[in-house]
Short mmCIF file of C-alpha atoms and ligand atoms in Angstrom, two decimals:
data_model
loop_
_atom_site.label_atom_id
_atom_site.label_comp_id
_atom_site.label_asym_id
_atom_site.label_seq_id
_atom_site.Cartn_x
_atom_site.Cartn_y
_atom_site.Cartn_z
CA MET A 21 -44.81 -28.44 38.53
CA ASN A 22 -42.31 -30.19 37.22
CA ILE A 23 -38.68 -29.44 37.83
CA GLY A 24 -36.75 -29.30 34.45
CA SER A 25 -39.88 -29.53 32.13
CA LYS A 26 -38.75 -26.39 30.05
CA VAL A 27 -34.81 -25.63 29.85
CA TYR A 28 -33.57 -22.58 28.04
CA HIS A 29 -30.19 -23.32 27.28
CA TYR A 30 -27.43 -20.76 25.96
CA GLU A 31 -24.23 -21.05 24.41
CA GLU A 32 -22.81 -17.60 26.42
CA ILE A 33 -25.06 -15.09 28.32
CA ASP A 34 -23.90 -12.76 31.18
CA SER A 35 -25.33 -14.83 34.77
CA THR A 36 -28.09 -17.73 34.00
CA ASN A 37 -29.44 -16.23 37.44
CA LEU A 38 -30.10 -12.52 35.66
CA GLU A 39 -31.39 -14.45 32.62
CA ALA A 40 -33.98 -16.59 34.68
CA LYS A 41 -35.19 -13.01 36.25
CA ARG A 42 -35.81 -11.41 32.36
CA LEU A 43 -37.75 -14.96 31.82
CA SER A 44 -39.39 -14.87 35.02
CA GLU A 45 -40.62 -11.92 33.37
CA GLN A 46 -41.90 -12.92 30.15
CA GLY A 47 -43.78 -15.20 31.47
CA ALA A 48 -41.40 -18.76 32.32
CA GLU A 49 -42.93 -21.51 34.22
CA ASN A 50 -42.19 -22.63 37.58
CA GLY A 51 -39.67 -25.12 37.16
CA SER A 52 -37.88 -24.30 34.21
CA VAL A 53 -34.14 -24.01 33.44
CA ILE A 54 -32.02 -22.03 32.63
CA VAL A 55 -28.39 -23.34 31.66
CA ALA A 56 -25.35 -21.41 29.67
CA ASP A 57 -21.88 -23.28 28.18
CA ARG A 58 -20.49 -20.33 29.53
CA GLN A 59 -21.08 -16.90 31.69
CA THR A 60 -19.61 -13.14 31.16
CA GLU A 61 -20.58 -12.46 34.30
CA GLY A 62 -21.35 -14.99 36.88
CA ARG A 63 -22.19 -13.96 39.85
CA GLY A 64 -21.30 -15.68 43.39
CA ARG A 65 -22.11 -14.97 46.83
CA ARG A 66 -21.73 -11.88 48.54
CA GLY A 67 -20.84 -9.95 45.63
CA ARG A 68 -18.11 -11.83 43.95
CA ILE A 69 -17.43 -13.24 40.56
CA TRP A 70 -17.93 -16.81 39.58
CA GLU A 71 -15.76 -17.61 37.19
CA SER A 72 -17.51 -19.16 34.17
CA SER A 73 -15.59 -19.18 31.00
CA ASN A 74 -15.02 -22.97 31.20
CA ASP A 75 -17.69 -24.83 28.75
CA GLY A 76 -16.91 -27.93 30.68
CA ASN A 77 -18.66 -26.79 33.54
CA LEU A 78 -22.30 -27.01 34.54
CA TYR A 79 -22.86 -23.37 35.38
CA PHE A 80 -27.85 -23.52 35.42
CA SER A 81 -30.69 -21.94 37.35
CA LEU A 82 -33.88 -23.48 38.83
CA LEU A 83 -36.86 -21.07 38.55
CA LEU A 84 -39.39 -21.99 41.27
CA LYS A 85 -42.33 -19.25 42.41
CA PRO A 86 -43.53 -21.34 45.88
CA ASP A 87 -46.76 -21.33 47.39
CA PHE A 88 -44.83 -21.35 50.87
CA GLU A 89 -44.08 -18.30 53.18
CA VAL A 90 -41.40 -16.45 51.61
CA GLN A 91 -39.55 -17.04 55.00
CA LYS A 92 -39.19 -20.38 54.20
CA SER A 93 -37.21 -19.86 50.84
CA SER A 94 -33.54 -19.13 52.03
CA MET A 95 -33.85 -22.96 53.06
CA LEU A 96 -34.38 -23.60 49.43
CA THR A 97 -30.66 -23.21 49.68
CA LEU A 98 -29.94 -26.56 51.84
CA VAL A 99 -32.12 -28.56 49.11
CA MET A 100 -30.14 -27.98 46.64
CA ALA A 101 -27.05 -28.71 48.06
CA LEU A 102 -28.20 -32.16 49.07
CA ALA A 103 -29.12 -32.62 46.08
CA ALA A 104 -26.12 -31.21 44.60
CA LEU A 105 -23.86 -32.89 46.46
CA LYS A 106 -26.04 -36.75 46.56
CA ALA A 107 -26.58 -36.41 42.23
CA CYS A 108 -22.39 -36.05 42.19
CA GLU A 109 -21.89 -38.37 44.62
CA LYS A 110 -23.68 -40.60 41.92
CA VAL A 111 -21.71 -39.55 38.65
CA SER A 112 -18.64 -39.71 39.78
CA ASP A 113 -18.55 -42.94 42.42
CA THR A 114 -16.95 -40.49 45.19
CA LYS A 115 -17.84 -39.70 48.64
CA LEU A 116 -18.08 -35.21 49.03
CA GLN A 117 -19.54 -33.13 51.79
CA ILE A 118 -21.39 -30.25 52.62
CA LYS A 119 -20.23 -26.44 54.50
CA TRP A 120 -22.79 -25.14 55.82
CA PRO A 121 -25.13 -23.75 54.05
CA ASN A 122 -24.28 -25.11 50.93
CA ASP A 123 -21.18 -25.37 49.84
CA ILE A 124 -20.10 -28.86 48.71
CA VAL A 125 -16.71 -29.85 48.94
CA ALA A 126 -13.80 -33.25 48.14
CA GLY A 127 -10.89 -33.42 50.33
CA GLY A 128 -11.48 -29.72 51.82
CA LYS A 129 -11.75 -28.01 48.64
CA LYS A 130 -15.11 -26.09 47.13
CA LEU A 131 -16.42 -28.20 43.32
CA VAL A 132 -19.91 -26.33 43.98
CA GLY A 133 -21.51 -22.87 44.69
CA ILE A 134 -25.54 -21.90 45.01
CA LEU A 135 -26.36 -18.66 45.06
CA THR A 136 -29.79 -17.95 46.02
CA GLU A 137 -31.33 -15.15 45.04
CA LEU A 138 -35.38 -14.10 46.42
CA ASN A 139 -37.21 -11.67 44.21
CA LEU A 140 -40.78 -9.79 45.62
CA LEU A 141 -43.18 -10.30 42.67
CA PRO A 142 -45.57 -6.90 41.99
CA GLU A 143 -48.50 -8.92 41.15
CA GLY A 144 -48.07 -10.21 44.45
CA GLY A 145 -45.85 -13.70 45.54
CA TYR A 146 -42.64 -14.08 45.29
CA GLN A 147 -39.69 -16.03 43.44
CA VAL A 148 -36.42 -18.18 43.92
CA ILE A 149 -34.30 -18.46 41.80
CA VAL A 150 -31.89 -20.94 42.43
CA GLY A 151 -28.04 -20.63 40.76
CA VAL A 152 -25.89 -23.41 40.97
CA GLY A 153 -22.32 -23.96 39.69
CA ILE A 154 -19.88 -26.81 39.64
CA ASN A 155 -16.91 -27.06 38.15
CA VAL A 156 -17.14 -30.32 36.35
CA VAL A 157 -13.98 -30.83 33.84
CA LYS A 158 -10.21 -30.17 35.65
CA GLN A 159 -8.59 -27.23 35.22
CA ASP A 160 -6.21 -23.84 36.00
CA PHE A 161 -7.86 -22.34 38.20
CA PRO A 162 -7.80 -18.55 38.84
CA GLU A 163 -4.85 -18.19 41.48
CA ALA A 164 -6.91 -16.28 43.76
CA ILE A 165 -9.18 -19.71 44.33
CA ALA A 166 -6.36 -22.09 43.47
CA GLU A 167 -6.12 -23.39 46.90
CA ILE A 168 -9.84 -23.81 47.47
CA ALA A 169 -10.73 -24.68 44.43
CA VAL A 170 -11.42 -28.53 43.06
CA SER A 171 -13.57 -30.16 40.10
CA LEU A 172 -15.63 -33.33 40.20
CA GLU A 173 -12.93 -34.88 37.68
CA GLU A 174 -9.89 -33.88 40.01
CA ALA A 175 -11.21 -35.57 43.03
CA SER A 176 -12.95 -38.75 41.02
CA GLY A 177 -10.54 -39.56 38.63
CA LYS A 178 -14.28 -39.82 36.58
CA VAL A 179 -14.90 -37.95 32.76
CA ILE A 180 -18.27 -36.48 33.74
CA ALA A 181 -20.69 -35.48 30.71
CA LYS A 182 -22.28 -32.29 32.87
CA GLU A 183 -25.71 -32.98 30.94
CA ASP A 184 -25.63 -36.58 32.79
CA LEU A 185 -25.06 -34.96 36.29
CA LEU A 186 -27.52 -31.91 34.94
CA LYS A 187 -30.33 -34.14 34.67
CA GLU A 188 -29.68 -35.96 38.42
CA ILE A 189 -29.54 -32.83 39.82
CA LEU A 190 -33.51 -32.30 38.99
CA ALA A 191 -34.52 -35.42 39.67
CA GLY A 192 -32.88 -35.21 42.94
CA PHE A 193 -34.22 -32.05 43.99
CA GLU A 194 -38.07 -32.39 42.65
CA GLU A 195 -37.61 -35.39 44.90
CA LEU A 196 -36.52 -33.26 47.81
CA TYR A 197 -38.59 -30.44 46.72
CA LEU A 198 -41.89 -31.82 47.06
CA GLN A 199 -41.29 -33.20 50.29
CA PHE A 200 -39.82 -29.44 51.58
CA CYS A 201 -43.36 -28.40 50.38
CA LYS A 202 -45.39 -31.27 52.47
CA ASP A 203 -43.72 -30.71 55.23
CA GLY A 204 -42.91 -27.34 54.94
CA ASN A 205 -39.14 -27.66 57.14
CA LEU A 206 -36.05 -29.31 56.69
CA GLY A 207 -37.34 -32.40 58.80
CA ALA A 208 -37.08 -35.23 56.47
CA MET A 209 -33.57 -34.01 55.27
CA VAL A 210 -31.31 -33.20 58.70
CA GLU A 211 -30.11 -36.24 59.35
CA GLU A 212 -29.02 -36.71 55.83
CA TYR A 213 -27.75 -33.98 55.35
CA ASN A 214 -25.61 -33.60 58.94
CA GLY A 215 -23.99 -37.38 57.73
CA LYS A 216 -22.58 -34.96 55.06
CA LEU A 217 -21.82 -32.16 57.08
CA VAL A 218 -17.68 -31.54 56.67
CA ASN A 219 -18.37 -28.69 59.69
CA ASN A 220 -20.46 -31.66 62.38
CA ASN A 221 -19.07 -31.96 65.46
CA GLN A 222 -16.06 -29.61 64.25
CA GLU A 223 -14.79 -26.53 65.90
CA VAL A 224 -15.51 -23.98 63.66
CA LYS A 225 -14.92 -19.70 63.57
CA VAL A 226 -18.10 -17.83 62.87
CA LEU A 227 -18.13 -14.28 61.60
CA GLU A 228 -21.50 -11.81 62.31
CA PRO A 229 -21.27 -8.50 60.64
CA THR A 230 -20.91 -7.76 65.03
CA GLY A 231 -17.87 -9.69 65.35
CA GLU A 232 -16.31 -13.51 65.80
CA TYR A 233 -16.29 -16.13 68.08
CA THR A 234 -15.24 -20.05 67.75
CA GLY A 235 -18.14 -22.31 68.68
CA HIS A 236 -18.34 -26.67 68.42
CA ALA A 237 -20.47 -26.38 65.57
CA LEU A 238 -23.62 -29.56 66.10
CA GLY A 239 -25.20 -29.78 62.76
CA ILE A 240 -28.29 -28.50 61.21
CA ASN A 241 -32.46 -28.04 62.53
CA GLU A 242 -35.04 -28.18 60.96
CA GLU A 243 -35.29 -24.56 59.75
CA GLY A 244 -31.34 -25.54 57.95
CA GLU A 245 -29.91 -23.20 61.07
CA LEU A 246 -26.66 -24.96 62.21
CA LEU A 247 -26.61 -25.25 66.00
CA VAL A 248 -23.47 -23.88 67.18
CA ALA A 249 -21.74 -24.28 71.10
CA PRO A 250 -19.79 -21.26 71.65
CA ILE A 251 -16.17 -22.57 73.56
CA LYS A 252 -16.10 -21.28 76.76
CA GLU A 253 -12.61 -19.85 78.40
CA ASN A 254 -11.90 -23.01 79.95
CA GLY A 255 -11.88 -24.31 76.22
CA GLU A 256 -15.68 -26.90 76.77
CA ALA A 257 -18.61 -26.22 74.10
CA ASP A 258 -21.01 -24.33 76.28
CA MET A 259 -24.13 -26.75 75.39
CA GLU A 260 -26.06 -24.17 78.17
CA ASN A 261 -25.80 -21.55 75.17
CA VAL A 262 -26.56 -22.73 72.22
CA ARG A 263 -26.84 -20.81 69.41
CA LYS A 264 -28.73 -20.85 66.44
CA ILE A 265 -26.92 -19.57 63.16
CA TYR A 266 -28.75 -18.02 60.70
CA ALA A 267 -26.95 -18.00 56.98
CA GLY A 268 -27.84 -14.45 55.56
CA GLU A 269 -24.96 -12.63 57.07
CA VAL A 270 -22.98 -14.53 58.97
CA SER A 271 -20.42 -17.46 57.13
CA VAL A 272 -18.92 -20.08 59.47
CA ARG A 273 -14.55 -20.78 58.58
CA GLY A 274 -13.16 -24.31 60.25
CA ILE A 275 -11.31 -22.79 62.60
CA TYR A 276 -7.52 -23.54 60.32
CA GLY A 277 -8.88 -21.99 56.81
CA TYR A 278 -11.96 -22.55 54.45
CA VAL A 279 -13.66 -25.97 56.05
C1 BTN B 7 -20.94 -18.98 45.40
O1 BTN B 7 -20.64 -17.69 45.66
O2 BTN B 7 -20.27 -19.67 46.08
C2 BTN B 7 -21.82 -19.28 44.67
C3 BTN B 7 -21.11 -19.36 42.99
C4 BTN B 7 -23.42 -19.29 42.03
C5 BTN B 7 -22.75 -19.54 41.23
C6 BTN B 7 -23.72 -19.51 39.66
S1 BTN B 7 -23.38 -20.53 38.34
C7 BTN B 7 -25.01 -20.72 37.21
C8 BTN B 7 -25.38 -18.56 38.30
N1 BTN B 7 -25.67 -18.25 37.43
C9 BTN B 7 -25.08 -16.87 38.39
O3 BTN B 7 -24.79 -15.70 38.10
N2 BTN B 7 -24.55 -17.67 39.50
C10 BTN B 7 -24.95 -18.62 40.17
#
């Protein structure tokens, strides 16, 4: 398998994640990349829309057909977050951070979003589509996200070629992915990931479907779960009852806002 050995490019498509699924049904190979200049139905996490009308930005999806157990596939989001962060840092020469599990932020604002979708295949096995949206060029963001969004050009003051950025991400992802497949976990990446984690050693608000609480974030473990020590009534972190937070339904915020 070679990541990006086959690249499907569109000027405009509904969503590269949707197109990846369609192409897979027509036999597209493991490691294929689907990239579009614009999306008419760009999809974000939790059913949100990913604004995709600016063709200076990068919108792409990676189609993967892994051999490992399906339960491990959600960790691929974190693998992509680390690969995308390293590539964005390299091409822009700017330090960036990750907001667990998979947003990349610059100066507390969101630069990259990742939507990982899983499809069980009728013939058995499964596929994972990792969709990545990156704000590359300076732009006027829609009012609803203007306060929390930023572009790589704004963050770095540099003009970035999105084609170069894509190449860097795919090369970096392949390296991390092969390591992940070998280890079956994120062990080899934990230190680097935690070093980039904006929430690390910070107080966070954990929003669960059943309620919310404040805790002290301690970084991820090798399964990609965020370790959080709840804050006791006396204001101290309860290190005896550290919780493991699994991305799915839970979201984590800084206590004062988005990060
Ligand atoms: C998020 O909500 O943070 C995730 C956003 C993911 C957007 C990307 S753009 C390319 C791919 N195609 C989609 O429809 N969504 C993802």
